[in-house]
Amino acid sequence: MTDAREPIRVGVLGARGRMGLEVCKAVDAADDMELVAMIGGGDWLFNAADAGAQVLVDFTKPDVVMDNVHWAVDQGINMVVGTTGFTEKRLERVRGWLSHKPGVGVIVAPNFGIGAILMMQFAARAARYFESAEIIELHHPRKLDAPSGTAGHTARLIAAARAEAGRGPVPDATSEELPGARGADIDGVRVHAVRSAGLIAHQEVLFGTQGETLTIRHDSLDRSSFMPGVLLAVRAVVDRPGLTVGIDDLLD
Amino acid sequence: MTDAREPIRVGVLGARGRMGLEVCKAVDAADDMELVAMIGGGDWLFNAADAGAQVLVDFTKPDVVMDNVHWAVDQGINMVVGTTGFTEKRLERVRGWLSHKPGVGVIVAPNFGIGAILMMQFAARAARYFESAEIIELHHPRKLDAPSGTAGHTARLIAAARAEAGRGPVPDATSEELPGARGADIDGVRVHAVRSAGLIAHQEVLFGTQGETLTIRHDSLDRSSFMPGVLLAVRAVVDRPGLTVGIDDLLD
Amino acid sequence: MTDAREPIRVGVLGARGRMGLEVCKAVDAADDMELVAMIGGGDWLFNAADAGAQVLVDFTKPDVVMDNVHWAVDQGINMVVGTTGFTEKRLERVRGWLSHKPGVGVIVAPNFGIGAILMMQFAARAARYFESAEIIELHHPRKLDAPSGTAGHTARLIAAARAEAGRGPVPDATSEELPGARGADIDGVRVHAVRSAGLIAHQEVLFGTQGETLTIRHDSLDRSSFMPGVLLAVRAVVDRPGLTVGIDDLLD
Amino acid sequence: MTDAREPIRVGVLGARGRMGLEVCKAVDAADDMELVAMIGGGDWLFNAADAGAQVLVDFTKPDVVMDNVHWAVDQGINMVVGTTGFTEKRLERVRGWLSHKPGVGVIVAPNFGIGAILMMQFAARAARYFESAEIIELHHPRKLDAPSGTAGHTARLIAAARAEAGRGPVPDATSEELPGARGADIDGVRVHAVRSAGLIAHQEVLFGTQGETLTIRHDSLDRSSFMPGVLLAVRAVVDRPGLTVGIDDLLD
């Protein structure tokens, strides 16, 4: 399908960071893309424009990403942004910039892992049919926050789906609890964070009803797992003007 | 919501069998249903009509179920059928009978477990995004067939989804194999059947791509797990004339 | 081996309770045992002596079990006790009674599941070789305590094995925690209690070190799983005078 | 304990290979060892002797390892060998060389992963108590053989333990099997080999009996997981003259 089209011309911002390097490799290896610019900290952004980039992928830092987006939108270059720190306020500012550039697209995603996104979609869909729902996330012991952002997000999706289906609280007769044993409570969904050497990034969502359980588990081994999602976003953004948050809608 | 409606009047055929008894209990416990007839082998079918049944649930035997369906359709009574042995030819005959009774509905389902159905739906959806897909089903050692019907069905769904997404064969460099080690091949999807004391009925579908895996697992502990699906079908069939195969479409 | 011996003559106390009934069935089905007395609440204990019981199995209540043990020891009948509520003080009293009856044996065990006992033995053995150790127990939502007694016991075994091997605290950089996310802390080992419909009684012990994890998981489906352990104790107690706590030492 | 001793002087053969480099890093990072020689292909072995190495770790090739071992034993230097290809005949030759050097130790191990070894030890121990035993190994799709050597070895250990305990065949009523569904048969133990992108090296051993299952799972993420076992062997070999095969006996 793509061979009738010209390759998409892609530039990478934050190209010397760990994620940036992975993106460069992935773009370079994709048949339907051409890597036209690798911009690191201190490099001149205009190189990307000079190289004719149609899409910029940004894995930089929260303190520079807004300037990058502003500049790219201004130049009429589409963006795929994986840099963290996007609050609703920041998203609103991006929307403002884009309102003056109707043909330009920006995709901002907190997570490009297709497996993680499917896990969350499936969890949201299963939630309405089961009495119980509980989350166990498991990560390496150097992680600072517990539970993970993905686990928190999944819990809120489940809680919303349960509410919509008219489900009450999950059954739980616990009357004698050692503090913390039942995990953290996020909108009524219990979340447990396991930390162990030898782990990387894993999450299990358990649903149960009379006589059966359904478990959805995602295991992420390294950041290369984000690349299929980044490439999916690069392909999508050229035909998707305006702001898109998350890559959920790009699946199907 | 249902309290504005009259309870659905339900009769059970095969009421003295193990599944039949479970259905009687489940119908009896449901607020929006009334159990009006329990018909066992040798009992008079007309009792169900006399009792004013609107829906008959049939967990009988392959050699009597067709007569039951024919009779019920003729009487204008809706049916929910869990009895096994429905070939395409049998379904065609049911469609024929229903063509003369436009208001009557029949739902025939090989599996009423909502968890199993969601597992299959999720598997079909995930299949397009992952390089690899493989199935492990685990059952008690008294099971006669390997792999299970559910595993075979899941494999075919995955194979179809992969084909539609233009995916080629799963990667597999195996060149030296002890016979059977790589499982059975169903349309290019490998299926492994584990048999062990202490197990009941379980299935795991594993998807993998560079750097990540997604696993969907269903554990079924006893036949009570089918009851939510049976009740869902009873509620649906009164507003669903014609033949419905499987309860997939009743979810959402 | 046992065919040269007379069958062991076994009586069951609490024979009309759920566990008692299972024990009666299991003793009856064992080739090397004879079920000679089934004593329920209100029945006459002396019937067991009259029937020539060599071993009494007691699954009764905390408020009657001490009288039963006292009487049996006095009569020179061995006992296998699964009734709960044995404090160190109670065990001391049993030791006192036995000191006057050197030929009589009593085995008191909080758990007769061989799988659970092996899980704990393996966990204690693995603990010394891994940097990290963490426990996830999963039970039906009607359970009152969290975590389970087995999980607490396993955590203490792991902590002791780590201390003996000179291991310091498990690595954990968590600095921002939603209360409860990291589970309960039992002697430095984190324990998570999951509660869900569709579950019965399960426990997973996770060990991790650089580049690898080892997981030991026990799934218990019903109380029949305790019977092999009860029979093991019945066979052992006839040659094992004095008090034995737990069936760990009977394995191997 | 070790601070009273001089650090162990270690040389690495095959130091430029992937495993060799990992060993160099691990030795260098160990407080109780000193890395005194890194010998690659073409380098002069005598450098290791000149540097005063007490232990040589060999991760080279089957065609050079025997010369390396012969030379080291002759020089009175202990060896830890992870190179593959050690047949019984080769081990016999090493024993012959060592018979003339009573103070020298050689440890040859096919697998230095402590987790994998514990998995096998636990499996051998559990095998006698369960009716059923089955193995699922899961690896990346570039693996050539199915099942893995570790899975085959585990199956034979389980079969031997079952035979010793007088256990007959595992229960299995399968009468209708799609070829391969029930896996490969190794001494009566069924072994299933899963191959998927996103996997590395994993094995699950499932034991089952009436009402319960016990699962032992090992996940290996990268070759760094072998290093604790290599260091354990280095520490042990200086006090362990003669030939030791496998590191099993070094655990406890």
Coordinates of N, CA, C and O in Angstrom, one line a residue, chain C residues 105-201:
Chain C
G105 N 1.1 -40.9 70.1 CA 1.5 -39.8 69.2 C 0.4 -38.9 68.9 O -0.8 -39.3 68.7
V106 N 0.7 -37.6 68.8 CA -0.3 -36.6 68.4 C 0.3 -35.7 67.3 O 1.4 -35.2 67.6
I107 N -0.3 -35.5 66.2 CA 0.1 -34.6 65.2 C -0.9 -33.5 65.1 O -2.1 -33.8 64.8
V108 N -0.5 -32.3 65.3 CA -1.4 -31.1 65.2 C -0.9 -30.3 64.0 O 0.3 -29.9 64.0
A109 N -1.7 -30.0 63.0 CA -1.2 -29.3 61.9 C -2.2 -28.2 61.5 O -3.4 -28.5 61.4
P110 N -1.7 -27.0 61.2 CA -2.6 -25.9 60.8 C -3.0 -26.1 59.4 O -4.0 -25.5 58.9
N111 N -2.3 -26.9 58.6 CA -2.5 -27.0 57.2 C -2.0 -28.4 56.7 O -0.8 -28.7 56.9
F112 N -2.9 -29.1 56.1 CA -2.5 -30.4 55.6 C -2.3 -30.5 54.1 O -2.1 -31.5 53.5
G113 N -2.3 -29.3 53.5 CA -2.0 -29.3 52.0 C -0.6 -29.5 51.7 O 0.3 -28.7 52.1
I114 N -0.3 -30.6 51.0 CA 1.1 -30.9 50.7 C 1.7 -29.8 49.8 O 2.8 -29.4 49.9
G115 N 0.9 -29.3 48.8 CA 1.4 -28.3 47.9 C 1.8 -27.0 48.7 O 2.8 -26.4 48.4
A116 N 0.9 -26.6 49.6 CA 1.3 -25.4 50.4 C 2.5 -25.6 51.2 O 3.4 -24.7 51.3
I117 N 2.7 -26.8 51.7 CA 3.9 -27.0 52.5 C 5.2 -27.0 51.7 O 6.2 -26.4 52.0
L118 N 5.1 -27.7 50.5 CA 6.2 -27.6 49.6 C 6.5 -26.2 49.2 O 7.7 -25.8 49.1
M119 N 5.5 -25.4 48.9 CA 5.7 -24.0 48.5 C 6.5 -23.3 49.6 O 7.4 -22.6 49.3
M120 N 6.1 -23.5 50.8 CA 6.9 -22.8 51.9 C 8.3 -23.3 52.0 O 9.2 -22.6 52.2
Q121 N 8.5 -24.7 51.9 CA 9.8 -25.2 52.0 C 10.7 -24.6 50.9 O 11.8 -24.2 51.1
F122 N 10.1 -24.6 49.7 CA 10.9 -24.1 48.5 C 11.2 -22.6 48.7 O 12.3 -22.2 48.4
A123 N 10.2 -21.9 49.2 CA 10.4 -20.5 49.4 C 11.6 -20.2 50.4 O 12.4 -19.4 50.2
A124 N 11.6 -21.0 51.5 CA 12.6 -20.8 52.5 C 14.0 -21.1 51.9 O 15.0 -20.5 52.2
R125 N 14.0 -22.1 51.0 CA 15.3 -22.5 50.5 C 15.8 -21.5 49.4 O 17.0 -21.2 49.3
A126 N 14.8 -21.0 48.6 CA 15.2 -20.1 47.5 C 15.6 -18.7 48.1 O 16.4 -18.0 47.5
A127 N 15.1 -18.4 49.2 CA 15.2 -17.0 49.8 C 16.7 -16.5 49.9 O 17.0 -15.4 49.6
R128 N 17.6 -17.4 50.2 CA 18.9 -17.0 50.5 C 19.7 -16.6 49.2 O 20.7 -15.9 49.2
Y129 N 19.2 -17.1 48.0 CA 19.9 -16.8 46.8 C 19.4 -15.6 45.9 O 20.0 -15.3 44.9
F130 N 18.4 -15.0 46.4 CA 17.8 -13.9 45.6 C 17.8 -12.6 46.3 O 17.5 -12.5 47.5
E131 N 18.0 -11.5 45.6 CA 18.0 -10.1 46.2 C 16.6 -9.8 46.7 O 16.5 -9.1 47.7
S132 N 15.6 -10.1 45.9 CA 14.3 -9.7 46.2 C 13.3 -10.8 46.5 O 13.6 -11.9 45.9
A133 N 12.3 -10.6 47.3 CA 11.3 -11.6 47.6 C 10.0 -10.9 47.9 O 10.0 -9.9 48.6
E134 N 8.9 -11.4 47.3 CA 7.7 -10.7 47.5 C 6.5 -11.7 47.4 O 6.7 -12.7 46.6
I135 N 5.4 -11.5 48.1 CA 4.4 -12.5 48.2 C 3.1 -11.9 47.7 O 2.7 -10.8 48.1
I136 N 2.4 -12.6 46.8 CA 1.0 -12.2 46.4 C 0.1 -13.4 46.8 O 0.3 -14.5 46.3
E137 N -0.9 -13.2 47.7 CA -1.8 -14.2 47.9 C -3.2 -13.8 47.4 O -3.5 -12.6 47.4
L138 N -3.9 -14.7 46.8 CA -5.2 -14.4 46.2 C -6.3 -15.3 46.7 O -6.2 -16.5 46.7
H139 N -7.4 -14.7 47.2 CA -8.5 -15.5 47.8 C -9.8 -15.0 47.3 O -10.0 -13.8 46.9
H140 N -10.9 -15.8 47.6 CA -12.3 -15.4 47.4 C -12.6 -14.2 48.3 O -11.9 -14.0 49.3
P141 N -13.6 -13.4 47.9 CA -13.8 -12.2 48.6 C -14.6 -12.3 50.0 O -14.8 -11.3 50.6
R142 N -14.9 -13.5 50.4 CA -15.5 -13.7 51.7 C -14.5 -13.9 52.8 O -14.9 -14.0 54.0
K143 N -13.2 -14.0 52.5 CA -12.2 -14.1 53.5 C -12.1 -12.9 54.4 O -12.1 -11.8 53.9
L144 N -12.0 -13.1 55.7 CA -12.0 -12.0 56.6 C -10.7 -11.4 56.9 O -10.6 -10.2 57.1
D145 N -9.6 -12.2 56.8 CA -8.3 -11.6 57.2 C -7.4 -11.4 55.9 O -7.5 -12.1 55.0
A146 N -6.6 -10.4 56.0 CA -5.7 -10.1 54.9 C -4.4 -9.6 55.5 O -4.4 -8.6 56.2
P147 N -3.2 -10.2 55.2 CA -3.1 -11.3 54.3 C -3.5 -12.6 55.0 O -3.7 -12.6 56.2
S148 N -3.4 -13.7 54.3 CA -3.7 -15.0 54.9 C -2.7 -15.5 55.8 O -1.5 -15.0 55.8
G149 N -3.0 -16.4 56.7 CA -2.1 -16.9 57.6 C -0.9 -17.6 56.9 O 0.3 -17.5 57.4
T150 N -1.2 -18.3 55.9 CA -0.1 -19.0 55.1 C 0.9 -17.9 54.5 O 2.1 -18.1 54.6
A151 N 0.3 -16.8 54.0 CA 1.2 -15.8 53.5 C 2.1 -15.2 54.6 O 3.3 -15.0 54.4
G152 N 1.5 -14.9 55.7 CA 2.3 -14.4 56.8 C 3.4 -15.3 57.3 O 4.6 -14.9 57.5
H153 N 3.0 -16.6 57.3 CA 4.0 -17.6 57.7 C 5.1 -17.7 56.7 O 6.3 -17.8 57.1
T154 N 4.8 -17.7 55.4 CA 5.8 -17.7 54.4 C 6.7 -16.5 54.5 O 8.0 -16.7 54.3
A155 N 6.2 -15.4 54.7 CA 7.0 -14.2 54.8 C 8.0 -14.3 55.9 O 9.2 -13.9 55.8
R156 N 7.6 -14.8 57.0 CA 8.5 -15.0 58.2 C 9.6 -16.0 57.9 O 10.7 -15.8 58.3
L157 N 9.2 -17.1 57.2 CA 10.2 -18.1 56.8 C 11.3 -17.4 55.9 O 12.5 -17.7 56.0
I158 N 10.8 -16.6 54.9 CA 11.7 -16.0 54.0 C 12.6 -15.0 54.7 O 13.8 -14.9 54.5
A159 N 12.0 -14.2 55.6 CA 12.8 -13.2 56.3 C 13.9 -13.9 57.1 O 15.1 -13.5 57.2
A160 N 13.6 -15.0 57.8 CA 14.6 -15.8 58.6 C 15.7 -16.3 57.7 O 16.9 -16.2 58.1
A161 N 15.3 -16.8 56.5 CA 16.3 -17.4 55.6 C 17.3 -16.3 55.1 O 18.5 -16.5 55.0
R162 N 16.7 -15.2 54.8 CA 17.5 -14.0 54.4 C 18.5 -13.6 55.4 O 19.7 -13.3 55.2
A163 N 18.0 -13.5 56.7 CA 18.8 -13.1 57.8 C 20.0 -14.0 58.0 O 21.1 -13.6 58.1
E164 N 19.7 -15.3 57.9 CA 20.7 -16.3 58.1 C 21.8 -16.3 57.0 O 22.9 -16.6 57.3
A165 N 21.3 -15.9 55.8 CA 22.3 -15.8 54.7 C 23.0 -14.5 54.7 O 23.8 -14.2 53.8
G166 N 22.7 -13.6 55.7 CA 23.4 -12.4 55.7 C 22.9 -11.3 54.7 O 23.6 -10.4 54.4
R167 N 21.7 -11.5 54.2 CA 21.1 -10.6 53.2 C 20.5 -9.4 54.0 O 19.8 -9.5 55.0
G168 N 20.8 -8.2 53.4 CA 20.2 -7.0 53.9 C 18.8 -6.8 53.4 O 18.2 -7.8 52.9
P169 N 18.2 -5.6 53.5 CA 16.9 -5.4 53.0 C 16.7 -5.5 51.5 O 17.7 -5.4 50.8
V170 N 15.6 -5.9 51.0 CA 15.3 -6.0 49.6 C 15.4 -4.6 49.0 O 15.1 -3.6 49.6
P171 N 15.9 -4.5 47.7 CA 16.1 -3.2 47.1 C 14.7 -2.6 46.8 O 13.8 -3.4 46.3
D172 N 14.5 -1.3 47.0 CA 13.2 -0.7 46.8 C 13.4 0.8 46.8 O 13.6 1.4 47.9
A173 N 13.3 1.4 45.7 CA 13.6 2.9 45.6 C 12.3 3.7 45.7 O 12.4 4.9 45.6
T174 N 11.2 3.0 46.0 CA 9.9 3.8 46.1 C 10.0 5.0 47.0 O 10.4 4.9 48.1
S175 N 9.7 6.2 46.4 CA 9.8 7.4 47.2 C 8.4 8.1 47.2 O 8.2 9.0 48.0
E176 N 7.6 7.7 46.3 CA 6.3 8.3 46.2 C 5.2 7.2 46.1 O 5.1 6.6 45.1
E177 N 4.5 7.0 47.2 CA 3.6 5.8 47.3 C 2.2 6.2 47.6 O 2.0 6.9 48.6
L178 N 1.3 5.7 46.9 CA -0.1 5.8 47.3 C -0.3 4.8 48.4 O 0.1 3.7 48.3
P179 N -0.9 5.2 49.6 CA -0.9 4.4 50.7 C -1.4 3.0 50.4 O -2.4 2.8 49.8
G180 N -0.6 2.0 50.8 CA -1.0 0.6 50.6 C -0.5 -0.1 49.3 O -0.5 -1.3 49.2
A181 N 0.0 0.8 48.4 CA 0.4 0.2 47.1 C 1.5 -0.9 47.2 O 1.4 -1.9 46.5
R182 N 2.4 -0.7 48.1 CA 3.5 -1.6 48.2 C 3.2 -2.8 49.2 O 4.0 -3.5 49.6
G183 N 1.9 -2.9 49.6 CA 1.5 -4.1 50.4 C 1.9 -3.9 51.8 O 2.3 -2.9 52.3
A184 N 1.6 -5.0 52.6 CA 1.9 -5.1 54.0 C 3.4 -5.5 54.2 O 3.9 -6.2 53.4
D185 N 4.0 -5.0 55.2 CA 5.4 -5.3 55.5 C 5.4 -6.3 56.7 O 5.0 -6.0 57.8
I186 N 5.9 -7.5 56.4 CA 6.0 -8.6 57.4 C 7.5 -8.9 57.5 O 8.1 -9.6 56.6
D187 N 8.2 -8.5 58.5 CA 9.6 -8.7 58.7 C 10.4 -8.3 57.5 O 11.4 -8.9 57.1
G188 N 10.0 -7.2 56.8 CA 10.7 -6.7 55.7 C 10.3 -7.3 54.3 O 10.9 -7.0 53.3
V189 N 9.4 -8.3 54.4 CA 8.9 -8.9 53.1 C 7.5 -8.3 52.8 O 6.7 -8.3 53.7
R190 N 7.4 -7.8 51.6 CA 6.1 -7.2 51.2 C 5.1 -8.3 50.8 O 5.4 -9.2 50.0
V191 N 3.9 -8.2 51.3 CA 2.8 -9.2 51.1 C 1.6 -8.4 50.6 O 1.1 -7.5 51.2
H192 N 1.1 -8.9 49.4 CA -0.1 -8.3 48.8 C -1.3 -9.3 48.8 O -1.1 -10.5 48.5
A193 N -2.4 -8.8 49.2 CA -3.6 -9.7 49.3 C -4.7 -9.3 48.3 O -5.2 -8.2 48.4
V194 N -4.9 -10.2 47.3 CA -5.9 -9.9 46.3 C -7.2 -10.6 46.6 O -7.1 -11.8 47.1
R195 N -8.3 -10.0 46.5 CA -9.6 -10.6 46.8 C -10.5 -10.5 45.6 O -10.8 -9.4 45.1
S196 N -11.0 -11.6 45.1 CA -11.8 -11.5 43.9 C -12.8 -12.7 43.8 O -12.5 -13.8 44.2
A197 N -14.0 -12.4 43.4 CA -15.0 -13.5 43.0 C -14.3 -14.4 42.0 O -13.5 -13.9 41.2
G198 N -14.6 -15.7 42.0 CA -14.0 -16.6 41.1 C -12.7 -17.2 41.5 O -12.2 -18.2 41.0
L199 N -12.1 -16.6 42.6 CA -10.9 -17.2 43.1 C -11.2 -18.2 44.3 O -12.3 -18.1 44.9
I200 N -10.3 -19.0 44.7 CA -10.5 -19.9 45.8 C -9.4 -19.6 46.8 O -9.5 -18.6 47.6
A201 N -8.2 -20.2 46.7 CA -7.1 -20.0 47.6 C -5.8 -20.2 46.8 O -5.5 -21.3 46.4

